[in-house]
mmCIF file of C-alpha atoms in Angstrom:
data_model
loop_
_atom_site.group_PDB
_atom_site.id
_atom_site.type_symbol
_atom_site.label_atom_id
_atom_site.label_comp_id
_atom_site.label_asym_id
_atom_site.label_seq_id
_atom_site.Cartn_x
_atom_site.Cartn_y
_atom_site.Cartn_z
ATOM 1 C CA MET O 20 125.581 66.555 125.164
ATOM 2 C CA GLY O 21 126.251 65.405 128.730
ATOM 3 C CA LYS O 22 128.882 62.681 129.009
ATOM 4 C CA LYS O 23 131.651 62.309 126.473
ATOM 5 C CA LEU O 24 130.834 59.785 123.752
ATOM 6 C CA SER O 25 133.255 57.183 122.424
ATOM 7 C CA LYS O 26 134.257 57.588 118.777
ATOM 8 C CA ALA O 27 131.921 54.769 117.698
ATOM 9 C CA GLU O 28 129.021 56.227 119.679
ATOM 10 C CA ARG O 29 129.702 59.687 118.289
ATOM 11 C CA GLN O 30 129.819 58.441 114.699
ATOM 12 C CA LYS O 31 126.560 56.554 115.151
ATOM 13 C CA ALA O 32 124.889 59.636 116.656
ATOM 14 C CA LEU O 33 126.411 61.878 113.960
ATOM 15 C CA LYS O 34 124.978 59.701 111.195
ATOM 16 C CA GLU O 35 121.517 59.834 112.789
ATOM 17 C CA LYS O 36 121.748 63.580 113.351
ATOM 18 C CA ILE O 37 122.587 64.238 109.683
ATOM 19 C CA GLU O 38 119.800 61.952 108.463
ATOM 20 C CA GLU O 39 117.398 63.853 110.678
ATOM 21 C CA ASN O 40 118.648 67.252 109.526
ATOM 22 C CA PRO O 41 120.852 67.204 106.402
ATOM 23 C CA PHE O 42 121.338 70.993 106.560
ATOM 24 C CA LEU O 43 123.591 70.992 109.609
ATOM 25 C CA ILE O 44 127.028 72.361 108.772
ATOM 26 C CA ASP O 45 130.230 70.936 110.270
ATOM 27 C CA GLN O 46 130.537 73.885 112.639
ATOM 28 C CA GLU O 47 127.074 73.208 114.078
ATOM 29 C CA LEU O 48 127.771 69.479 114.358
ATOM 30 C CA ALA O 49 131.059 70.199 116.148
ATOM 31 C CA LYS O 50 129.161 72.306 118.668
ATOM 32 C CA ILE O 51 126.479 69.642 119.181
ATOM 33 C CA PHE O 52 129.045 66.907 119.850
ATOM 34 C CA GLY O 53 131.535 69.086 121.701
ATOM 35 C CA VAL O 54 134.395 68.210 119.344
ATOM 36 C CA SER O 55 136.487 70.156 116.804
ATOM 37 C CA ILE O 56 135.339 70.803 113.249
ATOM 38 C CA GLN O 57 138.315 68.741 112.091
ATOM 39 C CA THR O 58 137.012 65.741 114.064
ATOM 40 C CA ILE O 59 133.602 66.053 112.386
ATOM 41 C CA ARG O 60 135.293 66.184 108.967
ATOM 42 C CA LEU O 61 137.244 63.020 109.702
ATOM 43 C CA ASP O 62 134.094 61.310 111.013
ATOM 44 C CA ARG O 63 132.238 62.213 107.813
ATOM 45 C CA LEU O 64 135.121 60.893 105.700
ATOM 46 C CA GLU O 65 135.099 57.597 107.563
ATOM 47 C CA LEU O 66 131.307 57.364 107.363
ATOM 48 C CA ASN O 67 131.343 58.394 103.699
ATOM 49 C CA ILE O 68 128.924 61.292 104.330
ATOM 50 C CA PRO O 69 129.421 64.203 101.894
ATOM 51 C CA GLU O 70 129.651 67.823 103.063
ATOM 52 C CA VAL O 71 126.483 69.861 103.461
ATOM 53 C CA ARG O 72 126.418 71.422 99.963
ATOM 54 C CA LYS O 73 126.779 68.035 98.309
ATOM 55 C CA ARG O 74 124.072 66.600 100.590
ATOM 56 C CA ILE O 75 121.717 69.401 99.593
ATOM 57 C CA ARG O 76 122.550 68.998 95.911
ATOM 58 C CA ASN O 77 121.711 65.310 96.137
ATOM 59 C CA LEU O 78 118.367 66.131 97.700
ATOM 60 C CA ALA O 79 117.689 68.761 95.038
ATOM 61 C CA LYS O 80 118.450 66.573 92.026
ATOM 62 C CA ASP O 81 115.068 64.862 91.908
ATOM 63 C CA SER O 82 112.961 67.789 93.088
ATOM 64 C CA TYR O 83 113.349 70.109 90.102
ATOM 65 C CA SER O 84 112.235 67.544 87.567
ATOM 66 C CA LYS O 85 108.795 67.399 89.216
ATOM 67 C CA VAL O 86 107.959 71.095 89.053
ATOM 68 C CA LYS O 87 105.443 72.158 86.396
ATOM 69 C CA SER O 88 104.226 75.649 87.221
ATOM 70 C CA VAL O 89 107.567 77.450 86.942
ATOM 71 C CA SER O 90 110.931 76.835 85.293
ATOM 72 C CA ASN O 91 113.892 75.985 87.511
ATOM 73 C CA SER O 92 115.472 79.409 87.387
ATOM 74 C CA GLU O 93 112.220 80.918 88.654
ATOM 75 C CA ILE O 94 112.486 79.375 92.095
ATOM 76 C CA ILE O 95 114.160 81.694 94.575
ATOM 77 C CA GLY O 96 116.475 79.470 96.580
ATOM 78 C CA GLU O 97 117.252 75.819 95.990
ATOM 79 C CA LEU O 98 114.391 73.376 95.896
ATOM 80 C CA ILE O 99 115.324 70.303 97.896
ATOM 81 C CA ASP O 100 112.088 68.448 98.354
ATOM 82 C CA ILE O 101 108.720 68.451 96.646
ATOM 83 C CA GLU O 102 105.501 66.486 96.650
ATOM 84 C CA LEU O 103 103.153 68.078 94.108
ATOM 85 C CA ASN O 104 99.940 69.571 95.541
ATOM 86 C CA LYS O 105 101.150 68.646 99.043
ATOM 87 C CA SER O 106 104.414 70.137 100.239
ATOM 88 C CA GLY O 107 107.893 71.378 99.408
ATOM 89 C CA THR O 108 111.098 72.670 100.951
ATOM 90 C CA SER O 109 113.686 75.120 99.668
ATOM 91 C CA ILE O 110 116.807 76.704 101.074
ATOM 92 C CA LEU O 111 118.153 80.159 100.400
ATOM 93 C CA GLU O 112 121.674 81.187 101.346
ATOM 94 C CA THR O 113 121.397 84.904 102.081
ATOM 95 C CA ASN O 114 124.139 87.247 100.900
ATOM 96 C CA GLU O 115 125.192 90.904 101.085
ATOM 97 C CA ASP O 116 123.019 91.830 98.112
ATOM 98 C CA MET O 117 119.895 90.873 100.041
ATOM 99 C CA GLY O 118 120.672 92.915 103.136
ATOM 100 C CA LEU O 119 120.436 96.498 104.253
ATOM 101 C CA THR O 120 123.863 98.139 104.013
ATOM 102 C CA ASP O 121 124.146 99.342 107.595
ATOM 103 C CA SER O 122 122.316 96.770 109.683
ATOM 104 C CA ARG O 123 123.043 93.756 107.414
ATOM 105 C CA ILE O 124 119.468 92.606 107.950
ATOM 106 C CA VAL O 125 117.941 90.687 105.052
ATOM 107 C CA ARG O 126 115.131 92.633 103.346
ATOM 108 C CA GLY O 127 111.664 91.212 103.863
ATOM 109 C CA HIS O 128 110.944 90.877 100.166
ATOM 110 C CA HIS O 129 113.716 88.305 99.678
ATOM 111 C CA ILE O 130 112.174 86.138 102.381
ATOM 112 C CA PHE O 131 108.788 86.694 100.748
ATOM 113 C CA ALA O 132 110.183 85.799 97.302
ATOM 114 C CA GLN O 133 111.524 82.456 98.511
ATOM 115 C CA ALA O 134 108.191 81.609 100.160
ATOM 116 C CA ASN O 135 106.082 82.806 97.226
ATOM 117 C CA SER O 136 108.057 80.970 94.558
ATOM 118 C CA LEU O 137 108.023 77.790 96.644
ATOM 119 C CA ALA O 138 104.251 78.014 97.176
ATOM 120 C CA VAL O 139 103.719 78.344 93.411
ATOM 121 C CA ALA O 140 106.247 75.626 92.533
ATOM 122 C CA ILE O 141 104.502 72.873 94.475
ATOM 123 C CA ILE O 142 101.237 73.230 92.562
ATOM 124 C CA ASP O 143 100.583 70.578 89.916
ATOM 125 C CA THR O 144 99.634 72.840 87.000
ATOM 126 C CA ASP O 145 101.091 74.792 84.093
ATOM 127 C CA LEU O 146 100.030 78.172 85.412
ATOM 128 C CA ALA O 147 99.626 79.260 89.025
ATOM 129 C CA LEU O 148 99.373 82.816 90.311
ATOM 130 C CA THR O 149 99.437 84.303 93.778
ATOM 131 C CA GLY O 150 96.140 85.910 94.737
ATOM 132 C CA LEU O 151 96.257 86.823 98.422
ATOM 133 C CA THR O 152 98.933 86.643 101.077
ATOM 134 C CA LYS O 153 99.169 87.242 104.798
ATOM 135 C CA THR O 154 102.678 87.242 106.207
ATOM 136 C CA LYS O 155 104.473 87.700 109.482
ATOM 137 C CA PHE O 156 108.169 88.515 109.676
ATOM 138 C CA GLU O 157 108.804 87.115 113.133
ATOM 139 C CA CYS O 158 112.404 88.086 113.687
ATOM 140 C CA PRO O 159 115.247 89.664 111.732
ATOM 141 C CA VAL O 160 117.447 87.528 109.477
ATOM 142 C CA HIS O 161 121.107 88.454 109.113
ATOM 143 C CA VAL O 162 123.181 88.343 105.949
ATOM 144 C CA GLY O 163 124.860 84.943 105.696
ATOM 145 C CA GLU O 164 122.130 83.016 107.478
ATOM 146 C CA ARG O 165 120.509 80.095 105.676
ATOM 147 C CA LEU O 166 116.744 80.227 105.224
ATOM 148 C CA ILE O 167 114.877 76.934 105.147
ATOM 149 C CA ALA O 168 111.316 77.370 103.876
ATOM 150 C CA GLU O 169 108.658 74.675 104.130
ATOM 151 C CA ALA O 170 105.390 74.958 102.239
ATOM 152 C CA VAL O 171 102.372 72.816 103.035
ATOM 153 C CA VAL O 172 99.061 72.798 101.162
ATOM 154 C CA GLN O 173 96.365 73.369 103.790
ATOM 155 C CA SER O 174 93.370 73.104 101.501
ATOM 156 C CA LYS O 175 92.433 72.876 97.837
ATOM 157 C CA LYS O 176 89.061 73.803 96.437
ATOM 158 C CA ASP O 177 88.600 73.690 92.676
ATOM 159 C CA GLU O 178 91.497 75.787 91.419
ATOM 160 C CA LYS O 179 92.193 77.623 94.668
ATOM 161 C CA PHE O 180 95.001 76.470 96.958
ATOM 162 C CA GLN O 181 95.676 77.649 100.492
ATOM 163 C CA ILE O 182 99.340 77.125 101.306
ATOM 164 C CA GLU O 183 101.209 77.823 104.512
ATOM 165 C CA VAL O 184 104.905 78.597 104.330
ATOM 166 C CA THR O 185 107.143 78.625 107.400
ATOM 167 C CA THR O 186 110.738 79.767 107.153
ATOM 168 C CA LYS O 187 113.406 79.025 109.728
ATOM 169 C CA VAL O 188 117.021 79.884 110.456
ATOM 170 C CA LYS O 189 118.336 76.819 112.241
ATOM 171 C CA GLN O 190 115.588 76.146 114.794
ATOM 172 C CA ASP O 191 114.235 79.718 114.922
ATOM 173 C CA ARG O 192 111.071 80.543 113.052
ATOM 174 C CA VAL O 193 111.676 83.839 111.208
ATOM 175 C CA PHE O 194 108.733 83.996 108.822
ATOM 176 C CA ASN O 195 105.257 82.605 108.450
ATOM 177 C CA GLY O 196 102.934 83.222 105.539
ATOM 178 C CA GLU O 197 99.595 82.146 104.147
ATOM 179 C CA PHE O 198 99.364 82.146 100.352
ATOM 180 C CA ILE O 199 96.170 81.805 98.348
ATOM 181 C CA ILE O 200 97.175 80.631 94.893
ATOM 182 C CA PHE O 201 94.964 80.231 91.850
ATOM 183 C CA SER O 202 95.739 77.716 89.174
ATOM 184 C CA GLY O 203 94.481 76.133 86.050
ATOM 185 C CA GLY O 204 92.822 76.585 82.726
ATOM 186 C CA ARG O 205 90.233 79.229 83.591
ATOM 187 C CA LEU O 206 93.090 81.472 84.694
ATOM 188 C CA ASN O 207 94.767 81.048 81.303
ATOM 189 C CA GLY O 208 91.766 82.516 79.537
ATOM 190 C CA GLU O 209 91.452 85.433 81.930
ATOM 191 C CA VAL O 210 95.116 86.305 81.710
ATOM 192 C CA LYS O 211 94.954 86.409 77.942
ATOM 193 C CA LYS O 212 91.875 88.641 78.008
ATOM 194 C CA ARG O 213 93.534 91.167 80.303
ATOM 195 C CA ALA O 214 96.725 91.189 78.232
ATOM 196 C CA ASP O 215 94.756 92.040 75.098
ATOM 197 C CA SER O 216 92.747 94.780 76.768
ATOM 198 C CA ARG O 217 95.700 96.787 78.079
ATOM 199 C CA MET T 27 87.760 113.131 72.951
ATOM 200 C CA GLY T 28 84.640 114.145 71.064
ATOM 201 C CA LYS T 29 85.202 117.024 68.628
ATOM 202 C CA LYS T 30 88.539 117.673 67.006
ATOM 203 C CA LEU T 31 90.588 120.267 68.865
ATOM 204 C CA SER T 32 92.541 123.063 67.224
ATOM 205 C CA LYS T 33 96.302 122.866 67.586
ATOM 206 C CA ALA T 34 96.317 125.562 70.286
ATOM 207 C CA GLU T 35 93.510 123.860 72.201
ATOM 208 C CA ARG T 36 95.251 120.501 71.933
ATOM 209 C CA GLN T 37 98.563 121.872 73.157
ATOM 210 C CA LYS T 38 96.870 123.526 76.132
ATOM 211 C CA ALA T 39 95.041 120.287 77.006
ATOM 212 C CA LEU T 40 98.221 118.260 76.458
ATOM 213 C CA LYS T 41 100.162 120.437 78.894
ATOM 214 C CA GLU T 42 97.439 120.041 81.533
ATOM 215 C CA LYS T 43 97.203 116.298 80.964
ATOM 216 C CA ILE T 44 100.964 115.816 81.459
ATOM 217 C CA GLU T 45 100.973 117.970 84.595
ATOM 218 C CA GLU T 46 98.151 115.855 85.955
ATOM 219 C CA ASN T 47 99.855 112.562 85.068
ATOM 220 C CA PRO T 48 103.557 112.863 84.138
ATOM 221 C CA PHE T 49 103.806 109.120 83.465
ATOM 222 C CA LEU T 50 101.770 109.150 80.261
ATOM 223 C CA ILE T 51 103.861 108.034 77.302
ATOM 224 C CA ASP T 52 103.545 109.605 73.837
ATOM 225 C CA GLN T 53 101.630 106.598 72.571
ATOM 226 C CA GLU T 54 99.002 106.998 75.295
ATOM 227 C CA LEU T 55 98.780 110.743 74.711
ATOM 228 C CA ALA T 56 98.331 110.165 70.987
ATOM 229 C CA LYS T 57 95.424 107.853 71.734
ATOM 230 C CA ILE T 58 93.839 110.330 74.162
ATOM 231 C CA PHE T 59 93.966 113.202 71.671
ATOM 232 C CA GLY T 60 93.270 111.121 68.574
ATOM 233 C CA VAL T 61 96.440 112.258 66.793
ATOM 234 C CA SER T 62 99.658 110.539 65.670
ATOM 235 C CA ILE T 63 102.606 109.939 67.997
ATOM 236 C CA GLN T 64 104.632 112.231 65.731
ATOM 237 C CA THR T 65 102.148 115.070 66.390
ATOM 238 C CA ILE T 66 102.507 114.595 70.152
ATOM 239 C CA ARG T 67 106.309 114.703 69.808
ATOM 240 C CA LEU T 68 106.138 117.956 67.856
ATOM 241 C CA ASP T 69 103.690 119.414 70.393
ATOM 242 C CA ARG T 70 106.059 118.527 73.241
ATOM 243 C CA LEU T 71 108.983 120.090 71.373
ATOM 244 C CA GLU T 72 107.058 123.312 70.858
ATOM 245 C CA LEU T 73 105.868 123.339 74.476
ATOM 246 C CA ASN T 74 109.348 122.433 75.734
ATOM 247 C CA ILE T 75 108.052 119.353 77.647
ATOM 248 C CA PRO T 76 110.655 116.581 77.934
ATOM 249 C CA GLU T 77 109.852 112.945 77.135
ATOM 250 C CA VAL T 78 108.470 110.679 79.845
ATOM 251 C CA ARG T 79 111.797 109.264 81.090
ATOM 252 C CA LYS T 80 113.263 112.714 81.518
ATOM 253 C CA ARG T 81 110.090 113.909 83.281
ATOM 254 C CA ILE T 82 110.323 111.000 85.713
ATOM 255 C CA ARG T 83 114.041 111.598 86.288
ATOM 256 C CA ASN T 84 113.295 115.218 87.142
ATOM 257 C CA LEU T 85 110.686 114.134 89.668
ATOM 258 C CA ALA T 86 113.088 111.575 91.145
ATOM 259 C CA LYS T 87 116.033 113.913 91.647
ATOM 260 C CA ASP T 88 114.783 115.435 94.892
ATOM 261 C CA SER T 89 113.117 112.328 96.297
ATOM 262 C CA TYR T 90 116.177 110.171 96.941
ATOM 263 C CA SER T 91 117.964 112.763 99.024
ATOM 264 C CA LYS T 92 115.189 112.616 101.614
ATOM 265 C CA VAL T 93 115.263 108.890 102.290
ATOM 266 C CA LYS T 94 116.885 107.777 105.560
ATOM 267 C CA SER T 95 115.900 104.194 106.246
ATOM 268 C CA VAL T 96 117.494 102.595 103.173
ATOM 269 C CA SER T 97 120.203 103.484 100.679
ATOM 270 C CA ASN T 98 119.155 104.442 97.151
ATOM 271 C CA SER T 99 120.069 101.134 95.584
ATOM 272 C CA GLU T 100 117.813 99.360 98.065
ATOM 273 C CA ILE T 101 114.612 100.763 96.642
ATOM 274 C CA ILE T 102 113.057 98.444 94.070
ATOM 275 C CA GLY T 103 111.907 100.729 91.280
ATOM 276 C CA GLU T 104 112.493 104.442 90.909
ATOM 277 C CA LEU T 105 111.392 106.710 93.718
ATOM 278 C CA ILE T 106 109.687 109.737 92.264
ATOM 279 C CA ASP T 107 107.970 111.370 95.185
ATOM 280 C CA ILE T 108 108.331 111.228 98.931
ATOM 281 C CA GLU T 109 107.044 112.998 102.000
ATOM 282 C CA LEU T 110 108.645 111.371 105.049
ATOM 283 C CA ASN T 111 106.231 109.630 107.437
ATOM 284 C CA LYS T 112 103.368 110.475 105.082
ATOM 285 C CA SER T 113 103.529 109.126 101.548
ATOM 286 C CA GLY T 114 105.643 108.135 98.573
ATOM 287 C CA THR T 115 105.454 106.989 94.960
ATOM 288 C CA SER T 116 107.746 104.764 92.922
ATOM 289 C CA ILE T 117 107.662 103.320 89.446
ATOM 290 C CA LEU T 118 108.999 99.984 88.290
ATOM 291 C CA GLU T 119 109.467 99.142 84.630
ATOM 292 C CA THR T 120 108.918 95.390 84.455
ATOM 293 C CA ASN T 121 111.153 93.268 82.246
ATOM 294 C CA GLU T 122 111.593 89.690 81.037
ATOM 295 C CA ASP T 123 113.623 88.736 84.115
ATOM 296 C CA MET T 124 110.634 89.420 86.347
ATOM 297 C CA GLY T 125 108.158 87.293 84.401
ATOM 298 C CA LEU T 126 107.255 83.665 84.052
ATOM 299 C CA THR T 127 108.826 82.257 80.900
ATOM 300 C CA ASP T 128 105.676 80.924 79.269
ATOM 301 C CA SER T 129 102.916 83.281 80.309
ATOM 302 C CA ARG T 130 105.106 86.418 80.601
ATOM 303 C CA ILE T 131 103.239 87.330 83.774
ATOM 304 C CA VAL T 132 105.247 89.277 86.339
ATOM 305 C CA ARG T 133 105.934 87.227 89.493
ATOM 306 C CA GLY T 134 104.105 88.414 92.590
ATOM 307 C CA HIS T 135 107.266 88.860 94.621
ATOM 308 C CA HIS T 136 108.560 91.603 92.333
ATOM 309 C CA ILE T 137 105.357 93.567 92.865
ATOM 310 C CA PHE T 138 105.676 92.880 96.595
ATOM 311 C CA ALA T 139 109.330 93.999 96.600
ATOM 312 C CA GLN T 140 108.483 97.366 95.047
ATOM 313 C CA ALA T 141 105.694 97.928 97.581
ATOM 314 C CA ASN T 142 107.726 96.734 100.574
ATOM 315 C CA SER T 143 110.811 98.797 99.788
ATOM 316 C CA LEU T 144 108.660 101.883 99.184
ATOM 317 C CA ALA T 145 106.819 101.402 102.491
ATOM 318 C CA VAL T 146 110.135 101.194 104.342
ATOM 319 C CA ALA T 147 111.700 104.105 102.434
ATOM 320 C CA ILE T 148 109.087 106.654 103.454
ATOM 321 C CA ILE T 149 109.714 106.180 107.183
ATOM 322 C CA ASP T 150 111.760 108.899 108.858
ATOM 323 C CA THR T 151 114.270 106.697 110.721
ATOM 324 C CA ASP T 152 117.624 104.973 110.349
ATOM 325 C CA LEU T 153 116.216 101.475 110.717
ATOM 326 C CA ALA T 154 112.786 100.213 109.725
ATOM 327 C CA LEU T 155 111.730 96.597 109.341
ATOM 328 C CA THR T 156 108.615 94.967 107.938
ATOM 329 C CA GLY T 157 106.622 93.107 110.589
ATOM 330 C CA LEU T 158 103.290 92.061 109.097
ATOM 331 C CA THR T 159 101.780 92.292 105.640
ATOM 332 C CA LYS T 160 98.454 91.559 104.032
ATOM 333 C CA THR T 161 98.411 91.711 100.257
ATOM 334 C CA LYS T 162 96.051 91.231 97.374
ATOM 335 C CA PHE T 163 97.258 90.632 93.833
ATOM 336 C CA GLU T 164 94.203 91.927 92.037
ATOM 337 C CA CYS T 165 95.051 91.169 88.440
ATOM 338 C CA PRO T 166 97.998 89.843 86.437
ATOM 339 C CA VAL T 167 100.757 92.204 85.305
ATOM 340 C CA HIS T 168 102.491 91.518 82.013
ATOM 341 C CA VAL T 169 106.179 91.886 81.242
ATOM 342 C CA GLY T 170 106.822 95.394 79.921
ATOM 343 C CA GLU T 171 104.055 97.090 81.879
ATOM 344 C CA ARG T 172 104.960 99.981 84.169
ATOM 345 C CA LEU T 173 104.006 99.622 87.824
ATOM 346 C CA ILE T 174 103.185 102.795 89.739
ATOM 347 C CA ALA T 175 103.107 102.184 93.489
ATOM 348 C CA GLU T 176 101.747 104.688 95.983
ATOM 349 C CA ALA T 177 102.335 104.294 99.707
ATOM 350 C CA VAL T 178 100.357 106.214 102.301
ATOM 351 C CA VAL T 179 100.910 106.112 106.071
ATOM 352 C CA GLN T 180 97.525 105.261 107.595
ATOM 353 C CA SER T 181 98.547 105.439 111.238
ATOM 354 C CA LYS T 182 101.599 105.753 113.458
ATOM 355 C CA LYS T 183 101.737 104.689 117.067
ATOM 356 C CA ASP T 184 105.056 104.933 118.877
ATOM 357 C CA GLU T 185 107.399 103.074 116.561
ATOM 358 C CA LYS T 186 104.735 101.146 114.643
ATOM 359 C CA PHE T 187 103.564 102.368 111.235
ATOM 360 C CA GLN T 188 100.615 101.091 109.265
ATOM 361 C CA ILE T 189 101.148 101.789 105.576
ATOM 362 C CA GLU T 190 98.879 101.079 102.631
ATOM 363 C CA VAL T 191 100.436 100.543 99.231
ATOM 364 C CA THR T 192 98.396 100.526 96.031
ATOM 365 C CA THR T 193 100.005 99.618 92.730
ATOM 366 C CA LYS T 194 98.527 100.420 89.333
ATOM 367 C CA VAL T 195 99.223 99.748 85.676
ATOM 368 C CA LYS T 196 97.855 102.818 83.937
ATOM 369 C CA GLN T 197 94.443 103.189 85.582
ATOM 370 C CA ASP T 198 94.055 99.556 86.636
ATOM 371 C CA ARG T 199 94.701 98.611 90.234
ATOM 372 C CA VAL T 200 96.826 95.451 90.194
ATOM 373 C CA PHE T 201 97.989 95.210 93.805
ATOM 374 C CA ASN T 202 96.985 96.389 97.240
ATOM 375 C CA GLY T 203 98.884 95.759 100.433
ATOM 376 C CA GLU T 204 98.901 96.671 104.087
ATOM 377 C CA PHE T 205 102.344 96.838 105.693
ATOM 378 C CA ILE T 206 103.022 97.069 109.414
ATOM 379 C CA ILE T 207 106.534 98.435 109.785
ATOM 380 C CA PHE T 208 108.542 98.835 112.974
ATOM 381 C CA SER T 209 111.151 101.516 113.347
ATOM 382 C CA GLY T 210 113.517 103.159 115.728
ATOM 383 C CA GLY T 211 116.023 102.737 118.467
ATOM 384 C CA ARG T 212 114.442 99.927 120.452
ATOM 385 C CA LEU T 213 114.570 97.799 117.301
ATOM 386 C CA ASN T 214 118.308 98.449 116.980
ATOM 387 C CA GLY T 215 118.946 96.880 120.365
ATOM 388 C CA GLU T 216 116.762 93.861 119.675
ATOM 389 C CA VAL T 217 118.356 93.210 116.314
ATOM 390 C CA LYS T 218 121.820 93.246 117.850
ATOM 391 C CA LYS T 219 120.774 90.857 120.608
ATOM 392 C CA ARG T 220 119.412 88.332 118.119
ATOM 393 C CA ALA T 221 122.487 88.597 115.903
ATOM 394 C CA ASP T 222 124.733 87.765 118.839
ATOM 395 C CA SER T 223 122.619 84.829 119.976
ATOM 396 C CA ARG T 224 122.582 82.968 116.665
#
């Protein structure tokens, strides 16, 4: 930010910034506005804006109740937004367990798991299974970074969905994937048949 | 098997069968030879062939010591064979935690995780990261089924490996994936740079 804002200006801008991107942590906001973290905390208190975890929890509350294809515990990350058969967003806080010991780089399959479970979750059906995927791990993710995945249904033909998932750390795109997911009743029959034959 | 084998014939065939495919469980062997599970157990005792878990553990013992790119706990499944920069095999016993609650179908990302960690493990380097993947989930896997993944290096150019991973349940192919993995020193520098900039 160029010139120094007055307190009122800063609080107005802070409110807008958080509405635009509820995932910003106090540290990031402090950097954006060129003030201390303590100042941001006081601003939030005065504006009655909860801290980031609470903000995310509020967003999440409604999302889970809409999901049909998987149970809540089956989504990798926290689901914070969903519009069935259209789109969805989830966040995953990465931790030590997800990283390589030496380099502390998050393993690709954790990033894939978040994207895959989100792609399945947004489909309006009882049973949805991943058929094909094409993924690109665009740059390394470090332990502790927060992954924000957005899934968008690109096309739907009969029981076949094409879904694109893009995952970011802050503003950086770290992963992009195309998921072909099959859903519906016909699948149910086929799955049963295979289970019996093995 | 057509005609009934004598005990000596059966034991000879059993020994060959297990050498050919050490993953066969007693139940499967009983079916192949048209005898009871108890008979197979007695045959193994007489032939001094350990049970399947012990056979797999014996295969695994040497494999882990060769891996450089990841620590042992970072391989999803049990590594049972490895030839650095060439090929590798791992097995994953699927359990309830990996499946969808209702359909008991194993989630795609667990199958992906086994394949991805195997592809990385076989590379002869300190640091290897997944860049691109193309995968096909060919048929559903049910909780309790044993996944056998085989990775083969298709090509290597400078620090870029193309690896194909095929995963089977018994004789059925359930997954096929192409993994482009980057390795080596140049990567180390790039990873550090990104970590510092975020």
